[in-house]
Backbone as numpy.savetxt, mean C-alpha at the origin, in Angstrom:
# Nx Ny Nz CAx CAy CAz Cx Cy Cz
33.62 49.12 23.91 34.43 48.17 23.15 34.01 46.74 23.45
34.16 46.31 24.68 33.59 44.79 24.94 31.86 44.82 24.71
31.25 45.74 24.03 29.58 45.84 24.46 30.17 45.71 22.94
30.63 46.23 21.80 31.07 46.02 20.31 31.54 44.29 20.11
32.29 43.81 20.65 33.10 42.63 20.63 31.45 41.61 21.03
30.89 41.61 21.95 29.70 41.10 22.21 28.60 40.20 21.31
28.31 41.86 20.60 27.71 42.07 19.33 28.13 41.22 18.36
29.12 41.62 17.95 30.01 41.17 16.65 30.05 39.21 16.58
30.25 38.63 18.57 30.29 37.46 18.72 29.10 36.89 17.99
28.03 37.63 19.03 26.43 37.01 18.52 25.80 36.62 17.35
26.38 38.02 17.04 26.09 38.20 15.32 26.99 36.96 14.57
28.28 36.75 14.41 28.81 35.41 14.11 28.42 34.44 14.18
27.63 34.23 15.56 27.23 32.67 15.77 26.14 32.19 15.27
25.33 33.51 15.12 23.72 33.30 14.91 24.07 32.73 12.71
24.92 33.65 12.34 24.84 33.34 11.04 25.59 32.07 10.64
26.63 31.49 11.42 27.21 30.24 11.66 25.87 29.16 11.65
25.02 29.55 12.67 24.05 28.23 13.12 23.27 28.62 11.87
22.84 29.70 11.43 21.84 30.05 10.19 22.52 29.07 9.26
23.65 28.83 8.80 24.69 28.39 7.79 24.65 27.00 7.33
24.19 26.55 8.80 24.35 25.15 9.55 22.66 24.03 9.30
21.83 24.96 9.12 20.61 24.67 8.88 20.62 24.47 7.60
19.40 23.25 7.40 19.55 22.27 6.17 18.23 22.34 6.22
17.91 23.04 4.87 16.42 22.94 4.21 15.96 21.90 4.67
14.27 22.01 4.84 14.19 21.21 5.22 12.42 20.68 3.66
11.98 19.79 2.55 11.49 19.85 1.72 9.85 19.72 2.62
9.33 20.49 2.18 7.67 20.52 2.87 6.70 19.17 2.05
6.92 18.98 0.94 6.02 17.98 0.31 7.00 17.27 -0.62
6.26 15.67 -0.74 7.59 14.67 -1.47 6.36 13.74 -2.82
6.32 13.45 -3.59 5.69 12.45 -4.45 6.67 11.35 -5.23
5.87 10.65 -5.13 6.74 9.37 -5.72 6.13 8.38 -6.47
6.50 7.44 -7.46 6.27 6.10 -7.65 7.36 5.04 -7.22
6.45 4.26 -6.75 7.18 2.39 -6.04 6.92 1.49 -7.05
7.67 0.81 -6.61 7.75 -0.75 -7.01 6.70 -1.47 -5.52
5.50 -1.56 -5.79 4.81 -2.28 -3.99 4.45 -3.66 -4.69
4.73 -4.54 -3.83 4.42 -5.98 -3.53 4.08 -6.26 -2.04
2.82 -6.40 -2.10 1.86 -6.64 -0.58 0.98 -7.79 -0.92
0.48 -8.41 0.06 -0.25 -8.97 0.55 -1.28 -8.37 1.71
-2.59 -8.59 1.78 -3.54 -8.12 2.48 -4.62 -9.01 3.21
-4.82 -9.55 4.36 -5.51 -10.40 4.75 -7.14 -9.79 4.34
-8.00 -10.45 3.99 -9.37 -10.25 3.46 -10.44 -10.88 3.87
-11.49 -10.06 4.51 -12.53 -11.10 5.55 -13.86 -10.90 4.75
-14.09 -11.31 4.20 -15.36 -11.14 3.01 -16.31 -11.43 4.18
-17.93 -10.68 3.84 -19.05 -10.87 4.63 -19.08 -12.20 5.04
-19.68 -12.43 6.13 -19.69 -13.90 6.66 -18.52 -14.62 7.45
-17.56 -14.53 6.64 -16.57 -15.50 6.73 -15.39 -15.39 8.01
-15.41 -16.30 8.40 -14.18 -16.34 9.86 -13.26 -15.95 9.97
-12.53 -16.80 8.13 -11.14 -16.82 7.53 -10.65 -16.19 6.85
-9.58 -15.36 6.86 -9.14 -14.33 5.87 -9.03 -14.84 4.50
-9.12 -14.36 3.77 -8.38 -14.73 1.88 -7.41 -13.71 1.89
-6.23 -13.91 1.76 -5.30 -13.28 1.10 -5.09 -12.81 -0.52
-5.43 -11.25 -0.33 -5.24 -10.67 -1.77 -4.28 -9.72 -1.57
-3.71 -9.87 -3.08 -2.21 -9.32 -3.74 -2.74 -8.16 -4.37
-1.68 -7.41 -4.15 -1.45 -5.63 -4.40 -0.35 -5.31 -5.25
-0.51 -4.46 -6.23 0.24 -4.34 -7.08 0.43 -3.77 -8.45
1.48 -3.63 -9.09 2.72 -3.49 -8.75 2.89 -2.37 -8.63
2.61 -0.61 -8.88 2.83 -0.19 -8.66 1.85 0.94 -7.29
2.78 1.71 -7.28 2.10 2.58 -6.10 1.87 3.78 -6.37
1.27 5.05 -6.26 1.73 6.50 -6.08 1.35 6.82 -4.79
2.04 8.14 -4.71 1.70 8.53 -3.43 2.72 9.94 -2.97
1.57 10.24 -2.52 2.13 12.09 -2.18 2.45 12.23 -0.64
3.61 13.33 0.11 3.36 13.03 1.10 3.86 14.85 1.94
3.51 15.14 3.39 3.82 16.04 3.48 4.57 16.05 4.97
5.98 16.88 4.70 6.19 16.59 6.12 6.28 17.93 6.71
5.97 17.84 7.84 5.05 18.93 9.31 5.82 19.40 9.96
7.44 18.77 10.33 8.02 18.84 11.35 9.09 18.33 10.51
10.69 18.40 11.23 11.83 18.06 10.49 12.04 16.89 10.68
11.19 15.75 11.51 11.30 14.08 11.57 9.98 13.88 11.23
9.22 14.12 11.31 7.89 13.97 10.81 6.90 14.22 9.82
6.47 13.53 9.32 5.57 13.29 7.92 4.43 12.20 7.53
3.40 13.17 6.79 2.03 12.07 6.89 2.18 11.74 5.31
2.14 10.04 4.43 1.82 10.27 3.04 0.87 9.81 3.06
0.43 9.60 1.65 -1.17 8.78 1.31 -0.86 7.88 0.23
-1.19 6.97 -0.14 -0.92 6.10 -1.44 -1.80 4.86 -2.01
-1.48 4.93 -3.10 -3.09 4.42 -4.01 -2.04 3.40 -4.69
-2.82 2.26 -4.86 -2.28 1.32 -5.69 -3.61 0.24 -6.06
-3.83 -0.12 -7.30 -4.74 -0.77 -7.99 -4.85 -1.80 -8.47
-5.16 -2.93 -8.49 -4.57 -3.98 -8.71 -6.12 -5.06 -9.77
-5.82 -5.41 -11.23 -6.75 -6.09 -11.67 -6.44 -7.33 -12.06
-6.95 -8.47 -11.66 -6.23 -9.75 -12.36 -7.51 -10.49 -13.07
-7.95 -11.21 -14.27 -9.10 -11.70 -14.92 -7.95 -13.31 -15.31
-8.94 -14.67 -14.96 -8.52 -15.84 -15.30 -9.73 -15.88 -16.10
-8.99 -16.58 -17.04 -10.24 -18.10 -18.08 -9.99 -19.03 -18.29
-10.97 -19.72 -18.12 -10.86 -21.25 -18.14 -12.42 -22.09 -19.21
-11.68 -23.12 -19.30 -12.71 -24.07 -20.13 -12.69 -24.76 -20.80
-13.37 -25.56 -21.24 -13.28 -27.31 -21.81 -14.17 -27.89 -22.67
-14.12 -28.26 -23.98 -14.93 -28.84 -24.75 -14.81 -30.29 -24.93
-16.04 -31.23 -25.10 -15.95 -31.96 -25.48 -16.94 -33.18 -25.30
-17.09 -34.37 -25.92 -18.74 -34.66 -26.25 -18.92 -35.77 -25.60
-20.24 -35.14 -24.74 -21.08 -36.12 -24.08 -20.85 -37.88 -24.45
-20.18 -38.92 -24.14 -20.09 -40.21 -24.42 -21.52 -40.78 -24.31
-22.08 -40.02 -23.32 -23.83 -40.72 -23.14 -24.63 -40.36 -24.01
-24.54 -38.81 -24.32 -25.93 -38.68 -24.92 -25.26 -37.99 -26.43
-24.19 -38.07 -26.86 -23.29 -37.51 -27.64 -23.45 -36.20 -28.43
-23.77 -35.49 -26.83 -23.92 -33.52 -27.06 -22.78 -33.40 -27.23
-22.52 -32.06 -27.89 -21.36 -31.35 -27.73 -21.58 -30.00 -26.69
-20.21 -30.77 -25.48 -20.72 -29.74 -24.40 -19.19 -28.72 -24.18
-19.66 -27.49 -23.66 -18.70 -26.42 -23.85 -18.61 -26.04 -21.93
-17.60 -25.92 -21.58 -17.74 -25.32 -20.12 -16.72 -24.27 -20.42
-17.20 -23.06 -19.44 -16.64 -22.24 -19.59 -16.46 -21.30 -17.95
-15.21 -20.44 -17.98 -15.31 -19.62 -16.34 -14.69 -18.74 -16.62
-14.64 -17.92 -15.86 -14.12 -16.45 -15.76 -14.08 -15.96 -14.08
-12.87 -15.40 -14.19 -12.80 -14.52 -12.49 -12.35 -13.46 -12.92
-12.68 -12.44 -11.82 -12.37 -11.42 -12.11 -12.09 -11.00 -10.51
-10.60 -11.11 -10.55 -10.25 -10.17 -9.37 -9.66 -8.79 -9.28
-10.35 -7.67 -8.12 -9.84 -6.33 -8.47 -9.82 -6.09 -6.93
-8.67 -5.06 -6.86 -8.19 -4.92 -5.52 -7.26 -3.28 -4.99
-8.27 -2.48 -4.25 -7.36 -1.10 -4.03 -7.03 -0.74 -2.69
-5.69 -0.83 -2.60 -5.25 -0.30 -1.67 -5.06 1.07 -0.92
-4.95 1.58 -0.06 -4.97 3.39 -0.15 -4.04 3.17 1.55
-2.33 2.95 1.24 -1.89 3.19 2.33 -1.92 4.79 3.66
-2.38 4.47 4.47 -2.05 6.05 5.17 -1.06 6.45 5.88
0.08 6.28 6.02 1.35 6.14 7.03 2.02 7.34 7.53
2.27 6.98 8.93 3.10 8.56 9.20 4.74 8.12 9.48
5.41 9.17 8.82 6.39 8.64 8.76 7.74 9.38 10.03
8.72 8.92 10.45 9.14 9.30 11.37 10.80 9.02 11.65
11.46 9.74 11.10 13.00 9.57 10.49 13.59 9.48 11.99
14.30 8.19 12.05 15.35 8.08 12.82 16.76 8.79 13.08
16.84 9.57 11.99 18.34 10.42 11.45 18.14 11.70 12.22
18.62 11.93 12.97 18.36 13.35 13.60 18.71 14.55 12.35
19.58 14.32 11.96 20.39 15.29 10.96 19.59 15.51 9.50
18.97 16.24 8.64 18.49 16.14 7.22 19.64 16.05 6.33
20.86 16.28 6.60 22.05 16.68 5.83 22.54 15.24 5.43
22.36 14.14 6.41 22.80 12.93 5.85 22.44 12.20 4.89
23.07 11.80 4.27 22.14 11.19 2.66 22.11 9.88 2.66
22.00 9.16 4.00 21.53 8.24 4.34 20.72 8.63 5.37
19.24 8.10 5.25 18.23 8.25 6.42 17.60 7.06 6.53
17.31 6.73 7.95 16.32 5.44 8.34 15.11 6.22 9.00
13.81 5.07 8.43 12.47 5.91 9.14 11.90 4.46 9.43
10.81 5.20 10.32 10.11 4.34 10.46 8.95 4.31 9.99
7.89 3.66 9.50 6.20 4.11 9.32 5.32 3.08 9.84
4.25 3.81 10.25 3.11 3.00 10.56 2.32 3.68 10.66
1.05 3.25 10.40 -0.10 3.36 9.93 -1.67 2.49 9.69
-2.28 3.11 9.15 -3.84 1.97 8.71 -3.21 2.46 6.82
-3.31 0.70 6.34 -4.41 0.47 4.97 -5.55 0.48 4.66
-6.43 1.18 3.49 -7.62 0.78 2.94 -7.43 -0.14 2.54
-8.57 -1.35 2.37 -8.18 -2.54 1.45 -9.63 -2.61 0.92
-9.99 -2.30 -0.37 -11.54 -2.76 -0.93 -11.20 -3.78 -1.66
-11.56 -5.30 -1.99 -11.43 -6.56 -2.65 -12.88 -6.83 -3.06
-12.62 -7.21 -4.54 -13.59 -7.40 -4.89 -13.06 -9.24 -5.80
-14.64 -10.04 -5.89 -14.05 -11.22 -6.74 -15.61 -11.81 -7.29
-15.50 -11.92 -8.26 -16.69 -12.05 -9.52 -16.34 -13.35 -9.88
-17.42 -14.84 -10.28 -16.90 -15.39 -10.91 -18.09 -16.13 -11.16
-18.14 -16.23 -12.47 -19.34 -16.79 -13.66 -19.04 -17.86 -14.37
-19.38 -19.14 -14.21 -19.72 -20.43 -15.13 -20.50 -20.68 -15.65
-20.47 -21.31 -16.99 -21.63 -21.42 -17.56 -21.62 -22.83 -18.20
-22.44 -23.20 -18.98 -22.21 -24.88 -19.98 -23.19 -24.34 -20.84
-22.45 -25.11 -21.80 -23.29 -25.08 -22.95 -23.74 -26.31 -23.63
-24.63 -26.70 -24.16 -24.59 -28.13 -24.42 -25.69 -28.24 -25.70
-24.77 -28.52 -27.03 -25.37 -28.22 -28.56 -25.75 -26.57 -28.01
-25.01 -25.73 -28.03 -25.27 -24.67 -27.90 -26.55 -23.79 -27.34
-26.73 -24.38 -26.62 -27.50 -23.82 -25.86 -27.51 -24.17 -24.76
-27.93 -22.92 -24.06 -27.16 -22.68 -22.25 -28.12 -23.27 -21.16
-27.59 -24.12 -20.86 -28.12 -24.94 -19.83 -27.68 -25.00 -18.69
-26.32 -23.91 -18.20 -26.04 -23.98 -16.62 -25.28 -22.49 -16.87
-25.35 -21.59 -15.70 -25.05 -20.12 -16.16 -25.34 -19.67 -14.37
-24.51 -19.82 -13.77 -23.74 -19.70 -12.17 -22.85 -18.12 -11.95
-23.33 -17.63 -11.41 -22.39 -15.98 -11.16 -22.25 -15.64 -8.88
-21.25 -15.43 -9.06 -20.85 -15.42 -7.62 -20.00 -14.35 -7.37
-20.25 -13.34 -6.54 -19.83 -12.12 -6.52 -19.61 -12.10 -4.99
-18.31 -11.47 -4.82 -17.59 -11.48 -3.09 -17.28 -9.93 -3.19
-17.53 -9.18 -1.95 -16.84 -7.66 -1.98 -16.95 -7.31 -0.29
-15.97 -6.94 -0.31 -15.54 -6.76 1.19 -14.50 -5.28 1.23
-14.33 -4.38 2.18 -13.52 -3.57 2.80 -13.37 -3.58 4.09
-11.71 -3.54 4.38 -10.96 -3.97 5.36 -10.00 -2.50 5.89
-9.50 -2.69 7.39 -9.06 -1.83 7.45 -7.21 -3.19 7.56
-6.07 -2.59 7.57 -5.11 -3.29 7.96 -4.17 -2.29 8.58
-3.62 -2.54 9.87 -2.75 -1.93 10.74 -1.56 -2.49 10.35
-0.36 -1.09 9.76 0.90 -1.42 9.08 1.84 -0.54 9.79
3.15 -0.99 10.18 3.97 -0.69 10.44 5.40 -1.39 10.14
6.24 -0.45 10.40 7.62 -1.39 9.19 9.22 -0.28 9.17
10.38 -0.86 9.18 11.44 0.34 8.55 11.44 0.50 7.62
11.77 1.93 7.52 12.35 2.17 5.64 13.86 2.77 5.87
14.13 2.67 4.92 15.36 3.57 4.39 15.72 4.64 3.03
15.94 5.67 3.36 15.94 6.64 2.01 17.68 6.96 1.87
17.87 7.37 0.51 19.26 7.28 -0.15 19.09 8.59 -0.96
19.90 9.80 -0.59 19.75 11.02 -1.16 20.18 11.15 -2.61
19.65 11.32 -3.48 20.70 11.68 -5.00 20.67 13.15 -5.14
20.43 13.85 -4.16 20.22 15.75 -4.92 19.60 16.37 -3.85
19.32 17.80 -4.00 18.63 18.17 -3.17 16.86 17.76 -3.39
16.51 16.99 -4.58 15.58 16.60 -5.08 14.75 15.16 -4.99
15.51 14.43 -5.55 15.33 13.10 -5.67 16.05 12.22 -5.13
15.24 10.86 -4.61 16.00 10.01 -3.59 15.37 8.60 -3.84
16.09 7.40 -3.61 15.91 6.67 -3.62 15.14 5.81 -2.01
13.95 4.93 -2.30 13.46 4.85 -0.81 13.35 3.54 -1.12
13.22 2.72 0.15 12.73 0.85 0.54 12.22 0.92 1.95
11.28 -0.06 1.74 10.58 0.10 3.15 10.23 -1.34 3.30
9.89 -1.64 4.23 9.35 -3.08 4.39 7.81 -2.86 5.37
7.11 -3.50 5.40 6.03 -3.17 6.20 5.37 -4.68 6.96
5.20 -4.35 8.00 3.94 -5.67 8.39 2.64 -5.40 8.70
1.70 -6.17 8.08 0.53 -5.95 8.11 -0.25 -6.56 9.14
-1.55 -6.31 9.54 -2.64 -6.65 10.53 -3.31 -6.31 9.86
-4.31 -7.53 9.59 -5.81 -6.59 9.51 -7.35 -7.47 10.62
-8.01 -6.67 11.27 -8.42 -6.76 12.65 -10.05 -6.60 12.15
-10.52 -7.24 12.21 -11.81 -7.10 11.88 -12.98 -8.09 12.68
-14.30 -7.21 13.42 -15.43 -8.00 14.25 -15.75 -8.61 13.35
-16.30 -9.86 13.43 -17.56 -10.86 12.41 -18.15 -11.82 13.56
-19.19 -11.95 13.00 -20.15 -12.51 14.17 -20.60 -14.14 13.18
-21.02 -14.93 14.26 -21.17 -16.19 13.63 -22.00 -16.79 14.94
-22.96 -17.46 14.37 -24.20 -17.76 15.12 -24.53 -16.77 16.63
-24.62 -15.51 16.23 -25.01 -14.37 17.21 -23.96 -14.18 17.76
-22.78 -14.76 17.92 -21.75 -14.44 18.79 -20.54 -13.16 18.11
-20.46 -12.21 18.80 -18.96 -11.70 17.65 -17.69 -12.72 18.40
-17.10 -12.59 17.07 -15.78 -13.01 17.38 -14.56 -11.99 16.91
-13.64 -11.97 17.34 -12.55 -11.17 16.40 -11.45 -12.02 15.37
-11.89 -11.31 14.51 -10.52 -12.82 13.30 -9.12 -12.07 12.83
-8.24 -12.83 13.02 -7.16 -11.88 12.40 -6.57 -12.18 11.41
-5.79 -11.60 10.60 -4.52 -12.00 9.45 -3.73 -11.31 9.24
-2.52 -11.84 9.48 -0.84 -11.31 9.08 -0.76 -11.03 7.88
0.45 -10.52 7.29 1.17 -10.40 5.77 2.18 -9.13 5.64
2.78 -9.54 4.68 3.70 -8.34 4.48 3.54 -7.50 3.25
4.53 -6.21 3.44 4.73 -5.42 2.43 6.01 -5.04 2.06
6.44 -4.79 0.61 7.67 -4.53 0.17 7.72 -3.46 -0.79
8.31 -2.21 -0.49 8.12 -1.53 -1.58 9.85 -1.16 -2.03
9.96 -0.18 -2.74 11.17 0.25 -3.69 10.77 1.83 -4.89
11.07 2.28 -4.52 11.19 3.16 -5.62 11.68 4.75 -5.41
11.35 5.69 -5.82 11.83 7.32 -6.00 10.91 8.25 -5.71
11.79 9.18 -5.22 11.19 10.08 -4.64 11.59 11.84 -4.79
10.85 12.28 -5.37 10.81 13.89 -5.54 10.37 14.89 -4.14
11.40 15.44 -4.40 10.87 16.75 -2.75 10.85 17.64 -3.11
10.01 18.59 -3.04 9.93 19.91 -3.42 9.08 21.06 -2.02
9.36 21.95 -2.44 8.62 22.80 -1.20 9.81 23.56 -0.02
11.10 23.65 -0.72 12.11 24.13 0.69 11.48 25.32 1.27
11.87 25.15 2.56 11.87 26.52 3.47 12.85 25.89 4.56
C-alpha cells in the first residue's frame, strides 16, 4: 500500500512539472526597423568615416538552449547624390556644365548571440542581452566631370572600399503577442577595432556608434 501511494505521488509530480514546462521555439525570423551607424576605416586612413545602415533588417535566428540563441542579419543600404551647375564663362564666354555624382552603398551582416535575462519562457515580457561582431563592407564612388561648349574637358572618378569588423553589444527587450509572434527593441553599441599602419608603424584606430532597432518576430520550431 505505501509502495502504491509512492508511485501514484511520483507519478503526480512528474506530470505536474511535465505541465509546468513551456515550449520552448527552436528557430525565430524577423523584419526590423535598424538605424545604425558604423565607424569606417577605408585603406590608408587613421580616421574613421561614419556610414549609415538602413532601414530595414532581416534576420533568422536559432536558439540552442532555453536562454540562449545565435541570429544572423543582413541589412543593405544604397544612397546616390547629384549635383551640378551651369553657366558661362565671363572670360572666355564658354558655356560650362559641372556635374557630380556619389554613390554610396553599404552592408551590414549583424552576428549576435543572444542571452535572455528572464529565467522563465512563460513571461511575455523578456529582457536579453546581445553581443556580438558586425560585417561592415562600405563602399563610395564619386565622379566629376566639366563640360565646356560641350565637350569634356575634366572627367575625375574616385572610388573608396573598405571592410570592417565592429564589436556590438547592447539590451533588448521582447513583448509576447502569441505563442508565435512578438514584438522586439534592442539598442546596441558599437566598436569597430581595426590595425592600420602609417609610415611603417601600426597603429590601432578606433570608432564608437550606435544601434537601434524595432520590429517582429515569428517563432516556430516547438519542442
Amino acid at each position: 500500500m505505501r509502495l502504491f501511494l509512492v508511485a501514484s505521488v511520483l507519478v503526480l509530480h512528474a506530470s505536474f512539472s511535465s505541465a509546468q514546462q513551456t515550449p520552448i521555439p527552436r528557430f525565430y525570423g524577423g523584419v526590423q526597423a535598424f538605424v545604425s551607424s558604423f565607424p569606417i576605416f577605408y585603406p590608408g586612413a587613421t580616421n574613421s568615416y561614419l556610414t549609415y545602415s538602413g532601414p530595414v533588417e532581416l534576420l533568422a535566428g536559432y536558439r540552442f538552449a532555453p536562454r540562449w540563441a545565435m541570429q544572423v542579419g543582413w541589412i543593405g543600404t544604397r544612397k546616390v547624390y547629384h549635383d551640378g551647375n551651369h553657366y558661362v564663362d565671363p572670360t572666355t564666354g564658354g558655356d560650362v556644365v559641372n556635374m557630380s555624382r556619389e554613390d554610396r552603398r553599404n552592408t551590414a551582416i549583424p552576428v549576435l548571440m543572444r542571452y535572455s535575462l528572464t529565467r522563465k519562457m512563460a513571461h511575455r515580457v523578456q529582457f536579453d542581452v546581445l553581443a556580438g561582431v558586425t560585417l561592415v563592407h562600405a563602399s563610395y564612388e564619386r565622379r566629376a566631370t566639366r563640360l565646356v561648349d560641350e565637350q569634356l574637358v575634366f572627367d575625375d572618378r574616385k572610388v573608396n572600399k573598405a571592410t570592417n569588423i565592429a564589436l556590438c553589444i547592447g539590451p533588448s527587450i521582447r513583448y509576447s503577442l502569441g505563442s508565435h509572434l512578438g514584438l522586439i527593441a534592442h539598442y546596441g553599441h558599437n566598436g569597430t577595432l581595426n590595425p592600420r599602419h602609417k609610415a611603417g608603424s601600426p597603429i590601432l584606430a578606433t570608432g564608437f556608434a550606435n544601434t537601434f532597432t524595432g520590429g517582429i518576430h515569428y517563432r516556430f520550431g516547438y519542442k
